[in-house]
Amino acid sequence: MQNFWFRVSLPVVFGALAALPLWGIFSATTALLFMLAVLLIVMAYRARQVFKLWNWLGDARLDTIPEAGGIWDEVFSQLYKMVKRHNQTKLELAAELQHIEQATAALPEGVAILNEANRIEWCNPLAQQHFDLDAERDFMQDITYLVRQPEFIKYLQESNFSEPLVIRPARHDDLVLSIKLIPYGENKRLLISRDITQLERIEAMRRDFVANVSHELRTPLTVVNGFVENLQDMPDLSQDSARRALQLMAEQTKRMENLVVDLLALSRLENTQDPLLEEVVDMEALLNEIYQEGQVLSGGSHSLRLEVLSNVNLLGNREELRSAFDNLLSNAIRYTPKDGTILLRWTERDEQPVFSVQDSGIGIPPQHIPRLTERFYRVDRSRSRDTGGTGLGLAIVKHIAIRHQAKIEVLSDEGKGSTFVLVFPVGRRVTGGLSQM
Ligand code: ADP
């Protein structure tokens, strides 16, 4: 600081020292005039430097910093350092901001900042998607003009945000959003939106599933209960009636048992953590077993044929494949009237192993085909039940197909018959000996 004052006053001191001899030689007026001239020069010089500084401050860039002498050199040098530091901080802040923007853009949730008047100050891309917003166009727009659902507006007006709000946005009614408002800072609010469409779907499926299972169990349970009560109330029931009642009860308990067996099979297959235990399955042996079982199940009511047109074997899980083929064959038998024909075929299509079951049965109306593999989906409820169906067979086939990366194809002509086809990927094809049937 001292150095500063010394350097600032130096020109004036030198001027005063030079003025002293002039006072001695000429007069005090001459010395004063000289002093005045020195001061004017100093002031003009400083005014020029201030002007340069003023000019430069209009567009303070490092490359245009003016050159100056003396103390001004130091002033400009300090300014130069300050601007450099400032630029550095600006760069760091911009990088930080970019970081935060990237992080919020990558968030799996929509985020919007609202002010106290519900105006949008900022939002990330997912929030734009959820609410059909445009960050630039809708900047500082009142969000209640853009998202008009009454329940949303009511939620914004409430002061209790502990529970999230679930809404379907007007323009995307296939989307289910869970919305939460979090107050922060001075009257600011974070609007967080989460896409829970998938969760809702799973929850709806779970509810349907529980309702379906309860419904499936209720009928046989009611029947069995009814018979038990009858037997209790009528101890002197004739042997014939008792035998008949027991037989009907056995049918119903069998029905419940089938249901539980299929449910357990489905739950095992759905457990994706269970890896598929693979082996090379001897297809000829497996198909023969299934064919024999089919003969027993049909009880001679149908003409059953097995065609093995390929000698390839399959890499897969024998028990699961057997269950899938069994289900398809048992459906063909159950949905084909007496004397109908059923053809089991093992062949190849462009090197892809193909298993198919073709029947001349009742067929399926086309509108039902896409839904056949849903759990408990039946075209004809009573026919399915009367033949011991659980409504889960094709759901089991679908899961086994998925686990073996196979495609299911269904071709059907109502009243004429159906063909269910499983097309396996080439990667599961294992060449083996040709079978002779
Ligand atoms: P279910 O135990 O009722 O047979 P599935 O899941 O095996 O259950 O089949 C679902 C529905 O698909 C059946 O209820 C039936 O309406 C229809 N379906 C399945 N296979 C055939 C077929 N070969 N011919 C006609 N309809 C079939």
Short mmCIF file of C-alpha atoms and ligand atoms in Angstrom, two decimals:
data_model
loop_
_atom_site.label_atom_id
_atom_site.label_comp_id
_atom_site.label_asym_id
_atom_site.label_seq_id
_atom_site.Cartn_x
_atom_site.Cartn_y
_atom_site.Cartn_z
CA MET A 1 0.00 0.00 0.00
CA GLN A 2 2.81 2.33 0.98
CA ASN A 3 4.56 1.50 -2.24
CA PHE A 4 1.34 2.38 -4.07
CA TRP A 5 1.08 5.86 -2.56
CA PHE A 6 4.77 6.45 -3.18
CA ARG A 7 4.43 5.53 -6.85
CA VAL A 8 1.21 7.52 -7.36
CA SER A 9 2.70 10.67 -5.84
CA LEU A 10 6.09 10.32 -7.60
CA PRO A 11 5.28 12.49 -10.70
CA VAL A 12 3.87 15.25 -8.45
CA VAL A 13 6.91 15.11 -6.15
CA PHE A 14 9.28 15.27 -9.14
CA GLY A 15 7.27 18.18 -10.55
CA ALA A 16 7.49 20.01 -7.21
CA LEU A 17 11.26 19.41 -6.99
CA ALA A 18 11.74 20.72 -10.51
CA ALA A 19 9.56 23.76 -9.69
CA LEU A 20 11.79 24.79 -6.76
CA PRO A 21 14.82 26.04 -8.82
CA LEU A 22 12.37 27.84 -11.15
CA TRP A 23 11.06 29.72 -8.10
CA GLY A 24 14.66 30.71 -7.19
CA ILE A 25 15.70 31.66 -10.74
CA PHE A 26 12.46 33.26 -11.98
CA SER A 27 9.52 33.78 -9.69
CA ALA A 28 6.89 31.98 -7.63
CA THR A 29 4.31 32.44 -10.44
CA THR A 30 6.59 30.69 -12.94
CA ALA A 31 7.08 27.83 -10.48
CA LEU A 32 3.31 27.59 -9.88
CA LEU A 33 2.58 27.66 -13.61
CA PHE A 34 5.14 24.92 -14.11
CA MET A 35 3.57 22.90 -11.29
CA LEU A 36 0.12 23.41 -12.85
CA ALA A 37 1.44 22.18 -16.20
CA VAL A 38 2.92 19.07 -14.52
CA LEU A 39 -0.40 18.35 -12.76
CA LEU A 40 -2.33 18.78 -16.00
CA ILE A 41 -0.01 16.35 -17.79
CA VAL A 42 -0.38 13.81 -14.95
CA MET A 43 -4.18 14.21 -15.00
CA ALA A 44 -4.33 13.89 -18.79
CA TYR A 45 -2.23 10.75 -18.65
CA ARG A 46 -4.46 9.25 -15.97
CA ALA A 47 -7.61 10.31 -17.81
CA ARG A 48 -6.27 8.48 -20.87
CA GLN A 49 -5.64 5.32 -18.85
CA VAL A 50 -9.11 5.56 -17.24
CA PHE A 51 -10.57 5.96 -20.73
CA LYS A 52 -8.69 2.84 -21.88
CA LEU A 53 -9.97 0.96 -18.84
CA TRP A 54 -13.51 2.19 -19.42
CA ASN A 55 -13.36 1.10 -23.05
CA TRP A 56 -11.98 -2.27 -22.18
CA LEU A 57 -14.55 -2.92 -19.45
CA GLY A 58 -17.24 -2.65 -22.14
CA ASP A 59 -15.97 -5.97 -23.53
CA ALA A 60 -13.59 -7.36 -20.92
CA ARG A 61 -11.65 -10.03 -22.79
CA LEU A 62 -8.18 -11.28 -21.97
CA ASP A 63 -6.82 -10.78 -25.47
CA THR A 64 -7.88 -7.10 -25.64
CA ILE A 65 -6.48 -5.96 -22.28
CA PRO A 66 -4.79 -2.55 -22.91
CA GLU A 67 -1.08 -1.93 -22.46
CA ALA A 68 -0.18 0.71 -19.91
CA GLY A 69 2.82 2.02 -18.05
CA GLY A 70 3.70 2.64 -14.41
CA ILE A 71 1.11 2.03 -11.76
CA TRP A 72 -1.50 1.42 -14.49
CA ASP A 73 0.46 -1.60 -15.57
CA GLU A 74 -0.21 -3.04 -12.15
CA VAL A 75 -3.88 -2.10 -12.22
CA PHE A 76 -4.32 -3.80 -15.57
CA SER A 77 -2.26 -6.77 -14.48
CA GLN A 78 -4.51 -7.21 -11.38
CA LEU A 79 -7.55 -6.89 -13.57
CA TYR A 80 -6.06 -9.38 -16.00
CA LYS A 81 -5.62 -11.91 -13.16
CA MET A 82 -9.14 -11.21 -11.91
CA VAL A 83 -10.72 -11.74 -15.31
CA LYS A 84 -8.66 -14.91 -15.78
CA ARG A 85 -9.82 -16.25 -12.41
CA HIS A 86 -13.39 -15.25 -13.24
CA ASN A 87 -13.21 -16.99 -16.63
CA GLN A 88 -11.82 -20.09 -14.98
CA THR A 89 -14.62 -20.12 -12.39
CA LYS A 90 -17.14 -19.56 -15.17
CA LEU A 91 -15.77 -22.55 -17.08
CA GLU A 92 -15.82 -24.69 -13.95
CA LEU A 93 -19.40 -23.67 -13.17
CA ALA A 94 -20.49 -24.32 -16.76
CA ALA A 95 -18.89 -27.80 -16.60
CA GLU A 96 -20.59 -28.41 -13.25
CA LEU A 97 -23.93 -27.27 -14.67
CA GLN A 98 -23.49 -29.52 -17.67
CA HIS A 99 -22.73 -32.37 -15.29
CA ILE A 100 -25.91 -31.73 -13.32
CA GLU A 101 -27.91 -31.43 -16.54
CA GLN A 102 -26.51 -34.71 -17.81
CA ALA A 103 -27.24 -36.39 -14.48
CA THR A 104 -30.84 -35.15 -14.36
CA ALA A 105 -31.33 -36.09 -18.02
CA ALA A 106 -30.16 -39.60 -17.17
CA LEU A 107 -32.51 -39.85 -14.19
CA PRO A 108 -35.16 -42.52 -14.65
CA GLU A 109 -37.68 -39.99 -13.34
CA GLY A 110 -39.10 -36.78 -14.72
CA VAL A 111 -38.00 -33.69 -12.76
CA ALA A 112 -39.46 -30.18 -13.06
CA ILE A 113 -38.80 -27.13 -10.89
CA LEU A 114 -41.90 -25.06 -10.15
CA ASN A 115 -41.96 -21.67 -8.49
CA GLU A 116 -44.53 -20.54 -5.91
CA ALA A 117 -47.01 -19.71 -8.72
CA ASN A 118 -46.62 -23.22 -10.25
CA ARG A 119 -44.63 -21.82 -13.17
CA ILE A 120 -42.09 -24.11 -14.77
CA GLU A 121 -38.56 -22.84 -14.21
CA TRP A 122 -36.80 -25.92 -15.53
CA CYS A 123 -37.53 -29.51 -16.51
CA ASN A 124 -35.55 -32.55 -17.64
CA PRO A 125 -36.25 -34.47 -20.89
CA LEU A 126 -38.28 -37.18 -19.15
CA ALA A 127 -40.59 -34.61 -17.52
CA GLN A 128 -41.04 -33.08 -21.00
CA GLN A 129 -42.00 -36.50 -22.30
CA HIS A 130 -44.35 -37.31 -19.41
CA PHE A 131 -46.27 -34.02 -19.54
CA ASP A 132 -45.79 -33.17 -23.22
CA LEU A 133 -43.74 -30.08 -22.34
CA ASP A 134 -41.14 -28.16 -24.27
CA ALA A 135 -38.41 -26.76 -22.01
CA GLU A 136 -38.03 -23.58 -24.11
CA ARG A 137 -41.60 -22.97 -25.24
CA ASP A 138 -43.11 -23.68 -21.82
CA PHE A 139 -40.49 -21.86 -19.74
CA MET A 140 -42.28 -19.97 -16.93
CA GLN A 141 -45.68 -21.29 -18.07
CA ASP A 142 -48.18 -22.21 -15.37
CA ILE A 143 -48.11 -26.02 -15.32
CA THR A 144 -51.83 -26.18 -14.54
CA TYR A 145 -52.50 -24.72 -18.03
CA LEU A 146 -50.55 -27.57 -19.56
CA VAL A 147 -51.55 -30.48 -17.32
CA ARG A 148 -55.23 -29.93 -16.76
CA GLN A 149 -56.41 -33.01 -14.91
CA PRO A 150 -58.52 -31.80 -11.93
CA GLU A 151 -56.86 -34.31 -9.56
CA PHE A 152 -53.43 -32.93 -10.54
CA ILE A 153 -54.52 -29.32 -9.95
CA LYS A 154 -56.04 -30.31 -6.61
CA TYR A 155 -52.82 -32.10 -5.65
CA LEU A 156 -50.75 -28.97 -6.41
CA GLN A 157 -53.03 -26.90 -4.21
CA GLU A 158 -52.78 -29.26 -1.26
CA SER A 159 -50.04 -28.83 1.25
CA ASN A 160 -49.74 -32.51 2.10
CA PHE A 161 -47.55 -34.25 -0.45
CA SER A 162 -46.64 -37.32 1.60
CA GLU A 163 -48.64 -39.61 -0.71
CA PRO A 164 -47.89 -39.64 -4.44
CA LEU A 165 -50.64 -39.00 -6.96
CA VAL A 166 -51.30 -41.55 -9.71
CA ILE A 167 -52.59 -40.09 -13.00
CA ARG A 168 -52.89 -40.96 -16.69
CA PRO A 169 -51.71 -37.96 -18.73
CA ALA A 170 -54.46 -36.70 -21.06
CA ARG A 171 -52.38 -37.06 -24.22
CA HIS A 172 -50.85 -40.44 -23.32
CA ASP A 173 -53.60 -42.40 -21.66
CA ASP A 174 -51.56 -45.60 -22.08
CA LEU A 175 -49.09 -44.12 -19.57
CA VAL A 176 -49.53 -44.31 -15.79
CA LEU A 177 -47.54 -41.75 -13.80
CA SER A 178 -46.85 -41.54 -10.11
CA ILE A 179 -46.33 -37.89 -9.21
CA LYS A 180 -44.74 -36.43 -6.13
CA LEU A 181 -44.20 -32.81 -5.15
CA ILE A 182 -41.26 -31.96 -2.90
CA PRO A 183 -41.07 -28.43 -1.46
CA TYR A 184 -37.55 -26.98 -1.14
CA GLY A 185 -35.72 -23.64 -0.83
CA GLU A 186 -37.89 -20.54 -0.76
CA ASN A 187 -41.30 -21.57 -2.08
CA LYS A 188 -39.79 -23.76 -4.78
CA ARG A 189 -41.12 -27.22 -5.55
CA LEU A 190 -39.69 -30.22 -7.29
CA LEU A 191 -42.22 -32.15 -9.35
CA ILE A 192 -41.06 -35.74 -9.69
CA SER A 193 -42.88 -38.02 -12.14
CA ARG A 194 -42.29 -41.75 -12.42
CA ASP A 195 -43.58 -44.05 -15.17
CA ILE A 196 -45.34 -46.89 -13.32
CA THR A 197 -47.20 -48.29 -16.35
CA GLN A 198 -45.38 -51.60 -16.13
CA LEU A 199 -45.84 -51.84 -12.36
CA GLU A 200 -49.56 -51.11 -12.71
CA ARG A 201 -49.85 -53.76 -15.41
CA ILE A 202 -48.12 -56.32 -13.19
CA GLU A 203 -50.33 -55.32 -10.25
CA ALA A 204 -53.47 -55.68 -12.41
CA MET A 205 -52.21 -59.07 -13.60
CA ARG A 206 -51.60 -60.14 -10.02
CA ARG A 207 -55.11 -59.05 -9.01
CA ASP A 208 -56.65 -60.86 -12.00
CA PHE A 209 -54.59 -63.92 -11.24
CA VAL A 210 -55.69 -64.11 -7.61
CA ALA A 211 -59.32 -63.53 -8.66
CA ASN A 212 -59.05 -66.24 -11.34
CA VAL A 213 -57.47 -68.83 -9.05
CA SER A 214 -60.07 -68.15 -6.35
CA HIS A 215 -62.82 -68.45 -8.92
CA GLU A 216 -61.37 -71.71 -10.31
CA LEU A 217 -61.17 -73.21 -6.83
CA ARG A 218 -64.52 -71.98 -5.61
CA THR A 219 -66.72 -74.12 -7.87
CA PRO A 220 -65.15 -77.50 -7.07
CA LEU A 221 -64.90 -76.57 -3.40
CA THR A 222 -68.60 -75.66 -3.30
CA VAL A 223 -69.50 -78.95 -4.98
CA VAL A 224 -67.36 -81.00 -2.56
CA ASN A 225 -68.72 -79.05 0.42
CA GLY A 226 -72.28 -79.65 -0.74
CA PHE A 227 -71.71 -83.40 -0.94
CA VAL A 228 -69.98 -83.52 2.46
CA GLU A 229 -72.93 -81.71 4.07
CA ASN A 230 -75.40 -84.02 2.33
CA LEU A 231 -73.51 -87.08 3.54
CA GLN A 232 -73.45 -85.69 7.08
CA ASP A 233 -77.17 -84.84 7.05
CA MET A 234 -78.20 -88.17 5.55
CA PRO A 235 -76.31 -90.93 7.36
CA ASP A 236 -78.70 -93.60 5.98
CA LEU A 237 -77.96 -92.70 2.33
CA SER A 238 -78.10 -95.69 -0.01
CA GLN A 239 -74.76 -97.18 -1.02
CA ASP A 240 -75.40 -96.31 -4.65
CA SER A 241 -76.05 -92.63 -3.89
CA ALA A 242 -73.03 -92.48 -1.60
CA ARG A 243 -70.82 -94.05 -4.29
CA ARG A 244 -72.13 -91.58 -6.85
CA ALA A 245 -71.50 -88.66 -4.48
CA LEU A 246 -67.96 -89.87 -3.78
CA GLN A 247 -67.26 -90.23 -7.48
CA LEU A 248 -68.39 -86.66 -8.15
CA MET A 249 -66.30 -85.46 -5.21
CA ALA A 250 -63.27 -87.32 -6.59
CA GLU A 251 -63.78 -85.57 -9.96
CA GLN A 252 -63.81 -82.19 -8.29
CA THR A 253 -60.76 -82.88 -6.14
CA LYS A 254 -58.95 -84.11 -9.27
CA ARG A 255 -59.87 -80.83 -10.92
CA MET A 256 -58.36 -78.91 -7.99
CA GLU A 257 -55.29 -81.09 -8.05
CA ASN A 258 -54.80 -80.47 -11.80
CA LEU A 259 -55.08 -76.77 -11.16
CA VAL A 260 -52.50 -76.82 -8.37
CA VAL A 261 -50.11 -78.97 -10.44
CA ASP A 262 -50.37 -76.55 -13.38
CA LEU A 263 -50.00 -73.52 -11.11
CA LEU A 264 -46.84 -74.95 -9.58
CA ALA A 265 -45.45 -75.81 -13.03
CA LEU A 266 -46.17 -72.27 -14.22
CA SER A 267 -44.62 -70.68 -11.18
CA ARG A 268 -41.44 -72.78 -11.64
CA LEU A 269 -41.25 -71.78 -15.30
CA GLU A 270 -41.84 -68.13 -14.51
CA ASN A 271 -39.01 -68.08 -12.05
CA THR A 272 -36.41 -66.77 -14.47
CA GLN A 273 -33.68 -67.29 -11.90
CA ASP A 274 -34.01 -71.03 -12.50
CA PRO A 275 -31.55 -71.70 -15.31
CA LEU A 276 -32.60 -74.07 -18.10
CA LEU A 277 -30.85 -77.40 -17.56
CA GLU A 278 -30.05 -78.49 -21.08
CA GLU A 279 -29.22 -81.83 -22.65
CA VAL A 280 -29.43 -83.36 -26.09
CA VAL A 281 -32.96 -84.76 -26.15
CA ASP A 282 -33.47 -87.95 -28.12
CA MET A 283 -36.47 -86.76 -30.08
CA GLU A 284 -37.46 -90.11 -31.51
CA ALA A 285 -37.74 -91.62 -28.03
CA LEU A 286 -39.56 -88.59 -26.63
CA LEU A 287 -42.05 -88.40 -29.50
CA ASN A 288 -42.80 -92.08 -29.18
CA GLU A 289 -43.52 -91.73 -25.49
CA ILE A 290 -45.84 -88.81 -26.13
CA TYR A 291 -47.55 -90.69 -28.93
CA GLN A 292 -48.16 -93.72 -26.67
CA GLU A 293 -49.57 -91.49 -23.93
CA GLY A 294 -51.79 -89.80 -26.50
CA GLN A 295 -53.19 -93.16 -27.54
CA VAL A 296 -54.08 -93.90 -23.91
CA LEU A 297 -55.64 -90.47 -23.39
CA SER A 298 -57.71 -90.70 -26.57
CA GLY A 299 -58.84 -94.17 -25.60
CA GLY A 300 -59.15 -95.14 -29.24
CA SER A 301 -61.57 -92.29 -30.01
CA HIS A 302 -59.25 -90.65 -32.53
CA SER A 303 -56.98 -91.69 -35.31
CA LEU A 304 -53.57 -90.65 -34.03
CA ARG A 305 -50.47 -90.53 -36.25
CA LEU A 306 -46.83 -89.67 -35.68
CA GLU A 307 -44.64 -88.48 -38.57
CA VAL A 308 -40.93 -88.10 -37.91
CA LEU A 309 -39.59 -86.38 -41.02
CA SER A 310 -36.30 -85.23 -39.54
CA ASN A 311 -33.53 -87.05 -37.77
CA VAL A 312 -32.35 -84.04 -35.77
CA ASN A 313 -32.39 -84.02 -32.01
CA LEU A 314 -32.96 -81.01 -29.81
CA LEU A 315 -30.81 -79.24 -27.27
CA GLY A 316 -33.16 -78.44 -24.40
CA ASN A 317 -34.76 -79.59 -21.20
CA ARG A 318 -36.42 -82.98 -21.72
CA GLU A 319 -39.05 -82.59 -19.00
CA GLU A 320 -40.09 -79.14 -20.12
CA LEU A 321 -40.24 -80.15 -23.79
CA ARG A 322 -42.26 -83.19 -22.83
CA SER A 323 -44.68 -81.03 -20.85
CA ALA A 324 -45.12 -78.60 -23.79
CA PHE A 325 -45.67 -81.40 -26.35
CA ASP A 326 -48.01 -83.22 -23.92
CA ASN A 327 -50.10 -80.10 -23.42
CA LEU A 328 -50.47 -79.51 -27.15
CA LEU A 329 -51.38 -83.14 -27.81
CA SER A 330 -53.83 -83.34 -24.91
CA ASN A 331 -55.53 -80.14 -26.20
CA ALA A 332 -55.81 -81.67 -29.68
CA ILE A 333 -57.43 -84.76 -28.18
CA ARG A 334 -59.76 -82.78 -25.90
CA TYR A 335 -60.91 -80.37 -28.60
CA THR A 336 -61.36 -82.95 -31.37
CA PRO A 337 -64.63 -84.87 -31.49
CA LYS A 338 -64.74 -88.65 -31.67
CA ASP A 339 -63.29 -90.21 -34.84
CA GLY A 340 -61.29 -87.08 -35.65
CA THR A 341 -57.67 -87.27 -36.79
CA ILE A 342 -54.59 -85.98 -34.98
CA LEU A 343 -51.16 -85.76 -36.56
CA LEU A 344 -47.96 -85.29 -34.57
CA ARG A 345 -45.10 -84.14 -36.78
CA TRP A 346 -41.37 -83.61 -36.26
CA THR A 347 -39.73 -81.85 -39.16
CA GLU A 348 -37.42 -78.97 -40.18
CA ARG A 349 -37.99 -75.57 -41.77
CA ASP A 350 -34.85 -73.87 -43.09
CA GLU A 351 -32.85 -75.97 -40.66
CA GLN A 352 -35.08 -74.92 -37.76
CA PRO A 353 -36.49 -77.94 -35.88
CA VAL A 354 -40.29 -77.88 -35.93
CA PHE A 355 -42.79 -79.76 -33.77
CA SER A 356 -46.47 -79.57 -34.72
CA VAL A 357 -49.79 -81.04 -33.69
CA GLN A 358 -52.55 -80.91 -36.26
CA ASP A 359 -56.12 -81.86 -35.43
CA SER A 360 -59.45 -82.01 -37.23
CA GLY A 361 -61.23 -80.63 -34.17
CA ILE A 362 -63.55 -77.76 -33.34
CA GLY A 363 -61.06 -75.04 -34.38
CA ILE A 364 -60.69 -71.58 -32.88
CA PRO A 365 -62.35 -68.35 -34.09
CA PRO A 366 -59.54 -65.98 -35.27
CA GLN A 367 -60.24 -63.23 -32.71
CA HIS A 368 -59.31 -65.62 -29.86
CA ILE A 369 -55.99 -66.80 -31.28
CA PRO A 370 -53.78 -63.89 -30.04
CA ARG A 371 -55.00 -64.42 -26.45
CA LEU A 372 -54.85 -68.22 -26.18
CA THR A 373 -51.57 -68.26 -24.21
CA GLU A 374 -52.91 -65.93 -21.49
CA ARG A 375 -53.46 -67.61 -18.16
CA PHE A 376 -57.05 -68.88 -17.77
CA TYR A 377 -58.05 -67.75 -21.25
CA ARG A 378 -60.57 -70.17 -22.73
CA VAL A 379 -62.64 -70.01 -25.89
CA ASP A 380 -65.30 -72.36 -24.58
CA ARG A 381 -65.27 -72.39 -20.80
CA SER A 382 -67.55 -75.36 -20.23
CA ARG A 383 -65.85 -77.58 -22.85
CA SER A 384 -62.48 -76.82 -21.24
CA ARG A 385 -63.77 -77.69 -17.75
CA ASP A 386 -65.70 -80.76 -18.87
CA THR A 387 -62.53 -82.19 -20.40
CA GLY A 388 -60.46 -81.48 -17.29
CA GLY A 389 -58.80 -78.29 -18.59
CA THR A 390 -57.30 -75.76 -16.21
CA GLY A 391 -56.92 -72.91 -18.69
CA LEU A 392 -53.18 -72.91 -18.01
CA GLY A 393 -51.89 -75.43 -20.59
CA LEU A 394 -50.98 -72.97 -23.34
CA ALA A 395 -49.54 -70.49 -20.81
CA ILE A 396 -47.19 -73.31 -19.75
CA VAL A 397 -46.35 -74.04 -23.41
CA LYS A 398 -45.61 -70.35 -23.98
CA HIS A 399 -43.16 -70.19 -21.08
CA ILE A 400 -41.39 -73.35 -22.17
CA ALA A 401 -41.17 -71.95 -25.71
CA ILE A 402 -39.66 -68.70 -24.39
CA ARG A 403 -37.11 -70.62 -22.32
CA HIS A 404 -36.10 -72.49 -25.50
CA GLN A 405 -36.23 -69.36 -27.71
CA ALA A 406 -38.94 -71.10 -29.75
CA LYS A 407 -41.84 -69.44 -31.59
CA ILE A 408 -45.44 -70.63 -31.29
CA GLU A 409 -47.59 -70.52 -34.42
CA VAL A 410 -51.33 -71.24 -34.34
CA LEU A 411 -53.27 -71.93 -37.53
CA SER A 412 -56.94 -72.65 -37.13
CA ASP A 413 -60.11 -72.93 -39.15
CA GLU A 414 -63.24 -72.76 -37.06
CA GLY A 415 -65.10 -76.05 -37.26
CA LYS A 416 -62.34 -77.69 -39.28
CA GLY A 417 -59.35 -78.02 -36.98
CA SER A 418 -56.20 -76.41 -35.65
CA THR A 419 -52.45 -76.75 -35.96
CA PHE A 420 -50.14 -75.71 -33.13
CA VAL A 421 -46.51 -75.34 -34.19
CA LEU A 422 -43.33 -74.88 -32.14
CA VAL A 423 -40.41 -73.56 -34.22
CA PHE A 424 -37.04 -73.96 -32.48
CA PRO A 425 -33.95 -71.92 -33.34
CA VAL A 426 -31.22 -73.45 -35.53
CA GLY A 427 -28.87 -73.24 -32.55
CA ARG A 428 -30.89 -75.96 -30.76
CA ARG A 429 -30.61 -78.41 -33.66
CA VAL A 430 -28.39 -81.42 -32.99
CA THR A 431 -27.91 -83.92 -35.79
CA GLY A 432 -28.65 -87.57 -34.89
CA GLY A 433 -29.77 -90.89 -36.45
CA LEU A 434 -32.88 -90.93 -38.69
CA SER A 435 -35.86 -92.70 -37.18
CA GLN A 436 -38.07 -95.13 -39.12
CA MET A 437 -41.76 -95.14 -38.19
P1 ADP B 1 -57.45 -75.51 -21.31
O1 ADP B 1 -57.04 -76.19 -20.07
O2 ADP B 1 -58.73 -74.76 -21.18
O3 ADP B 1 -57.41 -76.38 -22.50
P2 ADP B 1 -55.24 -74.17 -22.56
O4 ADP B 1 -54.41 -73.06 -22.08
O5 ADP B 1 -54.55 -75.43 -22.88
O6 ADP B 1 -56.36 -74.36 -21.50
O7 ADP B 1 -55.99 -73.68 -23.86
C1 ADP B 1 -56.66 -72.44 -23.85
C2 ADP B 1 -57.86 -72.48 -24.74
O8 ADP B 1 -57.44 -72.61 -26.11
C3 ADP B 1 -58.75 -73.68 -24.51
O9 ADP B 1 -59.67 -73.43 -23.49
C4 ADP B 1 -59.43 -73.84 -25.85
O10 ADP B 1 -60.54 -72.99 -25.94
C5 ADP B 1 -58.39 -73.36 -26.85
N1 ADP B 1 -57.67 -74.48 -27.48
C6 ADP B 1 -56.44 -74.94 -27.15
N2 ADP B 1 -56.06 -75.94 -27.98
C7 ADP B 1 -57.07 -76.11 -28.85
C8 ADP B 1 -57.29 -76.97 -29.96
N3 ADP B 1 -56.39 -77.90 -30.35
N4 ADP B 1 -58.46 -76.88 -30.64
C9 ADP B 1 -59.37 -75.95 -30.28
N5 ADP B 1 -59.24 -75.09 -29.24
C10 ADP B 1 -58.09 -75.16 -28.53
#
